[in-house]
Short mmCIF file of C-alpha atoms in Angstrom, two decimals:
data_model
loop_
_atom_site.label_atom_id
_atom_site.label_comp_id
_atom_site.label_asym_id
_atom_site.label_seq_id
_atom_site.Cartn_x
_atom_site.Cartn_y
_atom_site.Cartn_z
CA MET A 1 -40.31 11.95 12.94
CA SER A 2 -36.87 11.24 14.48
CA LEU A 3 -36.46 8.71 16.77
CA SER A 4 -33.35 8.33 19.68
CA LYS A 5 -32.37 6.25 21.99
CA THR A 6 -29.85 7.08 24.76
CA THR A 7 -28.41 5.26 27.68
CA THR A 8 -26.86 6.52 30.49
CA VAL A 9 -25.75 5.87 34.15
CA ASP A 10 -27.84 7.77 36.36
CA GLN A 11 -27.04 6.03 39.63
CA ILE A 12 -23.90 4.33 41.35
CA THR A 13 -24.45 3.06 44.93
CA ILE A 14 -21.43 1.41 47.16
CA SER A 15 -22.13 -1.02 49.71
CA GLU A 16 -20.43 -1.45 52.89
CA ASN A 17 -18.74 -4.68 51.36
CA GLY A 18 -17.62 -2.98 48.17
CA THR A 19 -20.44 -4.25 46.10
CA VAL A 20 -21.08 -1.63 43.50
CA PHE A 21 -24.64 -1.17 42.07
CA TYR A 22 -25.65 0.51 39.29
CA ARG A 23 -28.78 1.75 37.35
CA GLU A 24 -28.69 2.42 33.37
CA SER A 25 -31.74 4.46 32.27
CA THR A 26 -32.73 4.00 28.72
CA LEU A 27 -34.52 6.96 27.05
CA ILE A 28 -36.52 6.86 23.62
CA MET A 29 -37.33 10.20 22.34
CA GLU A 30 -39.23 11.06 19.03
CA ASP A 31 -39.27 14.57 17.86
CA GLY A 32 -37.93 15.85 21.34
CA ASN A 33 -40.47 14.29 23.47
CA GLN A 34 -39.71 11.37 25.71
CA ILE A 35 -42.06 8.25 24.62
CA ASN A 36 -40.36 5.65 27.12
CA GLN A 37 -38.13 5.16 29.73
CA SER A 38 -36.85 2.35 31.18
CA PHE A 39 -34.02 0.98 33.98
CA HIS A 40 -31.73 -1.76 34.06
CA ARG A 41 -29.78 -2.42 37.42
CA THR A 42 -26.14 -4.26 37.76
CA SER A 43 -24.60 -5.26 40.67
CA LEU A 44 -20.91 -5.96 40.84
CA TYR A 45 -18.50 -7.65 43.41
CA PRO A 46 -15.11 -6.91 44.57
CA ALA A 47 -12.30 -8.05 41.76
CA GLN A 48 -15.37 -8.93 39.22
CA ASP A 49 -14.30 -8.70 35.78
CA LEU A 50 -15.42 -5.19 34.47
CA THR A 51 -15.35 -5.95 30.54
CA GLY A 52 -18.23 -4.28 28.89
CA ILE A 53 -19.11 -2.28 31.98
CA PRO A 54 -19.45 1.57 31.47
CA ALA A 55 -16.05 3.49 32.06
CA ASN A 56 -17.44 5.81 34.85
CA VAL A 57 -18.55 2.60 36.74
CA VAL A 58 -15.14 1.01 36.02
CA ALA A 59 -13.49 4.17 37.30
CA ILE A 60 -15.21 3.90 40.56
CA CYS A 61 -14.59 0.29 41.08
CA ASN A 62 -11.18 0.51 40.32
CA THR A 63 -10.96 3.27 43.22
CA VAL A 64 -13.05 1.56 45.65
CA TRP A 65 -11.84 -2.04 45.34
CA THR A 66 -8.55 -1.24 47.34
CA PRO A 67 -6.67 -4.60 48.12
CA GLN A 68 -8.04 -4.41 51.59
CA VAL A 69 -11.79 -4.41 50.52
CA ILE A 70 -11.02 -7.08 48.17
CA ALA A 71 -9.58 -9.63 50.73
CA ALA A 72 -12.37 -8.44 52.96
CA TYR A 73 -15.04 -9.22 50.31
CA GLN A 74 -13.61 -13.04 49.79
CA ALA A 75 -13.39 -13.73 53.25
CA GLN A 76 -16.51 -12.95 53.56
CA VAL A 77 -17.87 -15.26 50.84
CA ALA A 78 -15.53 -17.70 52.22
CA GLU A 79 -17.24 -17.44 55.57
CA ALA A 80 -20.82 -17.47 53.93
CA GLU A 81 -19.85 -20.57 51.86
CA ALA A 82 -18.21 -22.46 55.24
CA ALA A 83 -21.51 -21.87 57.10
CA ARG A 84 -23.64 -22.99 54.33
CA ASN A 85 -21.71 -26.53 54.07
CA ALA A 86 -21.54 -27.06 57.69
#
């Protein structure tokens, strides 16, 4: 009996405001047969620290998060905070 666990990023989506969503799929295999699969979803916001994030997701974030996207996202957050505090 041989058990193995594999985790891969199987889905990446980018929203209009630059938020990057990704899904990790974890497969548990026994003797070549899948016995379990689970998913974990994560959201990343422009200029967020990417420590510990899978390399392929970091590459996409670094491409998408231009200075203009980061500035627009920060302005959107500031506007939402001002509206909440008004």
